[in-house]
Each structure stands twice: as C-alpha cells, then as structure tokens.
Amino acid sequence: MFNASSAEDAPQPPKVLTTPLEISGNLRQLQDSHDPLIITFHERSQRFQSYLVDLDRDSNMIALDEMIPRDGERFLLAGEPFKVEGFHDGVRIAWESNGPLTIDESGGGRCYRGALPSEVVYHQRRNAFRAALKLAQLVNVELGGEKLKAPISGKLLDISATGCKLRFEGDITSSLQLGQVYDRFMAALPFGSMTAPVELRYLHFEERISTTFAGVRFHNMSGLVQRQVERFVYQLQREARRFDKDDM
C-alpha cells in the first residue's frame, strides 16, 4: 500500500545533543511553542505536566512552570531524580534532571529554576506520520469508560499511527487525569467507527477560546483497530500530498 516515497518516513535513530548551543536551541522551540512537558520521577508511576517558561544560555539556567498536579513539587524539592519529555512537530525532546531545582515566585507566578541540561535526547520519529484534518472534515470523537462519570464528546484534530489530538468545548481539565488510561475512545471515521483504549498524554485549556485540547496515545490496540487507523492516516496522507501538488 505504501510506495517508495514512504522511505522518507522511516524512523530516525535518536541523537544525543551535548553542546549548550544545540541544547538551548531545541529547548527554545519547546518554550516558544508552549509545548507541554511530561515530568516523571524515577521511582514513581504518576505523571506531571509543566512548561518551559524561561531559558538563559548565558547563565546556564532554565525554569519550568508550576507542576500539574502540584503534589509533584514535594518530590522535586526532596531531590528525587526525574525525566522531562516534550514533543515539538513530531520530534521527541527529552532530558534527565541535572541537579536541584529551586522555587522562584519573583515574577508573580511559581516556577522551578535549575541548570540547563548537559545532555538532551532528540528523536525525529517520522514513522508516525501525523495527519491533520481540515476544519470542514473534523471527525466526531467520544471519550468514555469506567474512569469517567459520563462520556465527553469532541472533535479529532489530527491523527497518527500511535495517537491523536482532540478538541473539546469548554474547560474539561478537572474531569481528566494525565497518564490515565481511558478504556473507551471512539472516533467516527469515514468508513466506520473505531473504538480503542487511550492514554492521556497532554491536556491544556485555552481560556481565550474556551476550548480544551488533549493529546492521547493509543493503548493496546487490536489488530483490526490498528488497520483502521493506518488506513485513515494513509488516506489523509495521500490527500495532503495531492493538495501539495495542486499548490505547486
């Protein structure tokens, strides 16, 4: 089904960045795009969300926004080692804690300051082609299961073989928990509905437009559902290439 051009989508091996210029340049992308970061402590299964809010290469300093949920702060202050992971345009950017962080409230908000990482893993994972849907053809989705009191309806914004981005009206952040697996995610694809468990990896309420954005990763998909997703991604990929040719 895939032709030779899909060789461009082959997975790339991860690179380890070690120079301050490379490291700060890539972290700056996370900061400028307000990409969410997932923080995990080595001995704990819970995930915490944060953002990169400041970076100064001259003073070798970065600052992370207040963690959500905030109870992760006590692990950080106790000096427990942790890992930070973010995604920017399909690239995974991750690093390990590099010394202690201190709380700073001088700017009116709460953040954690510490040293710039000495190493950053940069992983371009092109094999998971992420296809964006046009506004006119957004797919209806529903998130439900035992972990929710009632199903939540929204729209599918983009999708890859490994996960998708969703949009919901209003602020639903209090109903969802990062890292939680929801056992019934349904999407009304053009050729039939698909149902699969998903893990919530990203959650952000945009107050300006009263919309919640969520990112989920497919969890233990059946072969049938995987083929449905691959078929839909391929269909979108083919349409995108056709439109690119038309633009040229």
Coordinates of C-alpha atoms in Angstrom, one line a residue:
M1 CA 0.0 0.0 0.0
F2 CA 2.9 2.4 0.7
N3 CA 5.3 3.3 -2.1
A4 CA 8.9 4.2 -2.2
S5 CA 8.3 7.8 -1.0
S6 CA 7.4 6.4 2.4
A7 CA 11.1 5.6 2.9
E8 CA 11.3 9.3 4.0
D9 CA 9.0 8.3 6.9
A10 CA 11.4 5.7 8.2
P11 CA 12.2 6.1 11.9
Q12 CA 15.3 8.1 12.6
P13 CA 17.7 7.0 15.4
P14 CA 17.8 9.3 18.4
K15 CA 20.6 11.9 18.7
V16 CA 22.2 13.0 21.9
L17 CA 22.8 16.7 21.9
T18 CA 25.7 17.8 24.2
T19 CA 26.6 21.4 23.2
P20 CA 24.9 24.3 25.0
L21 CA 24.1 25.9 21.6
E22 CA 22.2 22.8 20.3
I23 CA 20.5 22.1 23.7
S24 CA 19.3 25.7 24.2
G25 CA 18.2 26.0 20.5
N26 CA 15.9 22.9 20.8
L27 CA 14.6 23.7 24.2
R28 CA 13.8 27.2 22.9
Q29 CA 11.4 25.6 20.4
L30 CA 9.5 24.0 23.3
Q31 CA 9.3 27.3 25.1
D32 CA 8.3 29.4 22.1
S33 CA 5.5 26.9 21.1
H34 CA 4.3 26.4 24.6
D35 CA 4.6 22.7 24.1
P36 CA 3.6 20.7 27.2
L37 CA 6.2 18.8 29.1
I38 CA 5.6 15.5 31.0
I39 CA 7.7 15.0 34.2
T40 CA 8.2 11.6 35.6
F41 CA 10.1 10.7 38.8
H42 CA 12.2 7.6 38.6
E43 CA 10.6 5.7 41.4
R44 CA 7.0 6.8 40.8
S45 CA 4.4 6.0 38.1
Q46 CA 2.4 9.3 38.3
R47 CA 3.0 11.8 35.5
F48 CA 3.1 15.6 36.0
Q49 CA 2.6 18.3 33.4
S50 CA 4.7 21.5 33.1
Y51 CA 6.0 24.0 30.6
L52 CA 9.4 25.6 29.9
V53 CA 8.9 29.2 30.8
D54 CA 12.5 30.6 30.8
L55 CA 15.8 29.8 29.3
D56 CA 19.1 31.7 29.6
R57 CA 22.1 30.2 27.9
D58 CA 24.5 32.9 29.3
S59 CA 23.7 31.9 32.9
N60 CA 23.2 28.2 32.0
M61 CA 19.6 28.3 33.5
I62 CA 16.1 27.0 32.7
A63 CA 12.8 27.5 34.5
L64 CA 9.9 25.1 34.5
D65 CA 6.3 26.2 35.2
E66 CA 4.4 25.0 38.3
M67 CA 3.6 21.3 38.0
I68 CA 0.1 19.9 37.5
P69 CA -0.9 18.3 39.8
R70 CA 1.2 20.4 42.2
D71 CA 1.8 17.5 44.7
G72 CA 4.8 16.5 42.4
E73 CA 6.6 19.6 43.8
R74 CA 7.4 17.8 47.0
F75 CA 9.3 15.0 45.1
L76 CA 11.2 17.7 43.2
L77 CA 12.2 19.6 46.4
A78 CA 13.2 16.3 48.0
G79 CA 15.8 16.0 45.3
E80 CA 14.3 12.9 43.6
P81 CA 15.7 12.4 40.1
F82 CA 13.2 12.9 37.3
K83 CA 12.9 12.9 33.5
V84 CA 11.4 15.6 31.3
E85 CA 9.8 14.8 27.9
G86 CA 8.3 17.1 25.3
F87 CA 7.2 16.8 21.7
H88 CA 7.7 19.5 19.0
D89 CA 6.5 18.9 15.4
G90 CA 6.8 15.1 15.9
V91 CA 10.3 15.4 17.5
R92 CA 10.7 13.9 21.0
I93 CA 13.0 16.2 23.1
A94 CA 13.9 14.6 26.5
W95 CA 16.4 15.1 29.3
E96 CA 17.2 13.9 32.8
S97 CA 17.3 16.2 35.9
N98 CA 20.6 18.0 36.2
G99 CA 21.0 19.0 39.8
P100 CA 18.4 20.5 42.2
L101 CA 15.7 23.0 41.3
T102 CA 14.6 25.9 43.4
I103 CA 11.2 27.6 43.7
D104 CA 11.0 31.1 42.3
E105 CA 7.9 33.3 42.8
S106 CA 9.6 36.6 42.0
G107 CA 7.8 37.1 38.6
G108 CA 4.3 36.8 40.1
G109 CA 4.0 33.1 39.2
R110 CA 5.5 30.0 40.6
C111 CA 8.3 28.2 38.7
Y112 CA 11.3 26.0 39.3
R113 CA 14.8 27.2 38.3
G114 CA 17.8 25.0 37.7
A115 CA 20.8 24.3 35.5
L116 CA 20.5 23.8 31.7
P117 CA 20.6 20.0 30.9
S118 CA 24.0 18.7 30.0
E119 CA 22.5 16.3 27.5
V120 CA 19.3 16.2 25.5
V121 CA 17.9 13.3 23.5
Y122 CA 16.5 14.5 20.2
H123 CA 14.4 11.9 18.3
Q124 CA 12.8 12.5 15.0
R125 CA 10.1 9.8 14.8
R126 CA 8.9 10.2 11.2
N127 CA 7.4 6.7 11.1
A128 CA 4.4 8.1 13.0
F129 CA 3.2 10.4 10.2
R130 CA 0.7 12.8 11.8
A131 CA -2.1 13.8 9.5
A132 CA -4.1 17.0 10.3
L133 CA -7.7 17.1 9.4
K134 CA -9.2 20.2 7.7
L135 CA -11.8 22.1 9.8
A136 CA -14.6 21.2 7.4
Q137 CA -14.0 17.5 7.8
L138 CA -13.3 17.1 11.6
V139 CA -14.3 13.7 12.9
N140 CA -16.6 13.3 15.9
V141 CA -15.0 11.6 18.9
E142 CA -16.1 10.4 22.3
L143 CA -14.0 9.7 25.4
G144 CA -15.6 7.4 28.0
G145 CA -15.2 4.3 30.1
E146 CA -15.1 3.4 33.8
K147 CA -12.8 6.3 34.8
L148 CA -15.4 9.0 33.6
K149 CA -18.8 9.7 35.1
A150 CA -20.2 10.5 31.6
P151 CA -18.7 10.3 28.1
I152 CA -17.2 13.5 26.7
S153 CA -17.8 14.4 23.1
G154 CA -15.3 16.4 21.0
K155 CA -13.5 16.6 17.6
L156 CA -10.4 14.8 16.2
L157 CA -7.8 17.4 15.1
D158 CA -5.0 15.2 13.9
I159 CA -4.0 11.5 14.0
S160 CA -1.0 9.2 13.6
A161 CA -0.5 5.5 13.9
T162 CA 0.3 6.0 17.6
G163 CA -2.1 8.6 18.8
C164 CA -4.2 11.7 18.1
K165 CA -5.0 15.3 19.2
L166 CA -8.5 16.2 20.3
R167 CA -10.6 19.3 20.9
F168 CA -13.4 19.7 23.4
E169 CA -15.7 22.7 24.1
G170 CA -15.2 24.4 27.4
D171 CA -12.9 23.5 30.3
I172 CA -12.9 19.7 31.0
T173 CA -9.5 19.6 32.6
S174 CA -10.9 18.8 36.1
S175 CA -12.6 15.7 34.7
L176 CA -9.4 14.1 33.2
Q177 CA -6.1 13.0 34.7
L178 CA -2.7 12.9 32.8
G179 CA -1.3 9.5 32.4
Q180 CA -4.7 7.8 32.9
V181 CA -5.9 5.1 30.5
Y182 CA -9.5 5.6 29.3
D183 CA -10.8 2.3 28.1
R184 CA -13.3 3.6 25.5
F185 CA -12.3 6.2 22.9
M186 CA -14.5 6.2 19.9
A187 CA -13.9 8.0 16.6
A188 CA -16.4 8.2 13.7
L189 CA -14.0 7.6 10.8
P190 CA -15.4 7.9 7.3
F191 CA -15.5 4.2 6.7
G192 CA -16.8 3.1 10.2
S193 CA -16.4 3.9 13.8
M194 CA -13.3 2.7 15.7
T195 CA -13.0 2.0 19.5
A196 CA -9.8 1.7 21.4
P197 CA -8.3 2.4 24.9
V198 CA -6.2 5.6 25.0
E199 CA -3.7 7.1 27.5
L200 CA -4.0 10.8 28.1
R201 CA -0.6 12.4 27.4
Y202 CA -1.4 16.1 27.1
L203 CA -4.2 18.4 28.5
H204 CA -4.5 22.2 28.1
F205 CA -7.4 24.6 28.4
E206 CA -7.2 27.7 26.2
E207 CA -9.2 30.2 28.1
R208 CA -9.3 32.7 25.2
I209 CA -11.4 30.4 23.0
S210 CA -12.9 28.4 25.9
T211 CA -11.6 25.1 24.4
T212 CA -9.7 22.2 25.9
F213 CA -7.0 20.4 23.8
A214 CA -6.0 16.9 24.6
G215 CA -3.4 14.5 23.2
V216 CA -3.9 10.8 23.6
R217 CA -1.7 7.7 22.8
F218 CA -3.4 4.5 21.6
H219 CA -3.1 1.8 24.3
N220 CA -3.1 -1.9 23.5
M221 CA -4.9 -1.5 20.1
S222 CA -6.4 -4.6 18.5
G223 CA -5.1 -5.5 15.0
L224 CA -8.4 -4.5 13.5
V225 CA -8.4 -1.0 15.0
Q226 CA -4.7 -0.6 14.1
R227 CA -5.6 -1.3 10.4
Q228 CA -8.5 1.2 10.6
V229 CA -6.1 3.9 11.9
E230 CA -3.4 3.1 9.4
R231 CA -6.0 3.2 6.6
F232 CA -7.3 6.6 7.7
V233 CA -3.8 8.1 8.2
Y234 CA -2.8 6.8 4.7
Q235 CA -5.9 8.4 3.2
L236 CA -5.2 11.7 4.8
Q237 CA -1.5 11.5 3.8
R238 CA -2.5 10.8 0.2
E239 CA -4.9 13.8 0.2
A240 CA -2.2 16.1 1.7
R241 CA 0.3 15.1 -1.0
R242 CA -2.3 15.7 -3.7
F243 CA -3.1 19.1 -2.4
D244 CA 0.6 19.9 -2.1
K245 CA 1.0 19.1 -5.8
D246 CA -2.0 21.2 -6.7
D247 CA -0.4 24.2 -4.8
M248 CA 2.7 23.8 -6.8

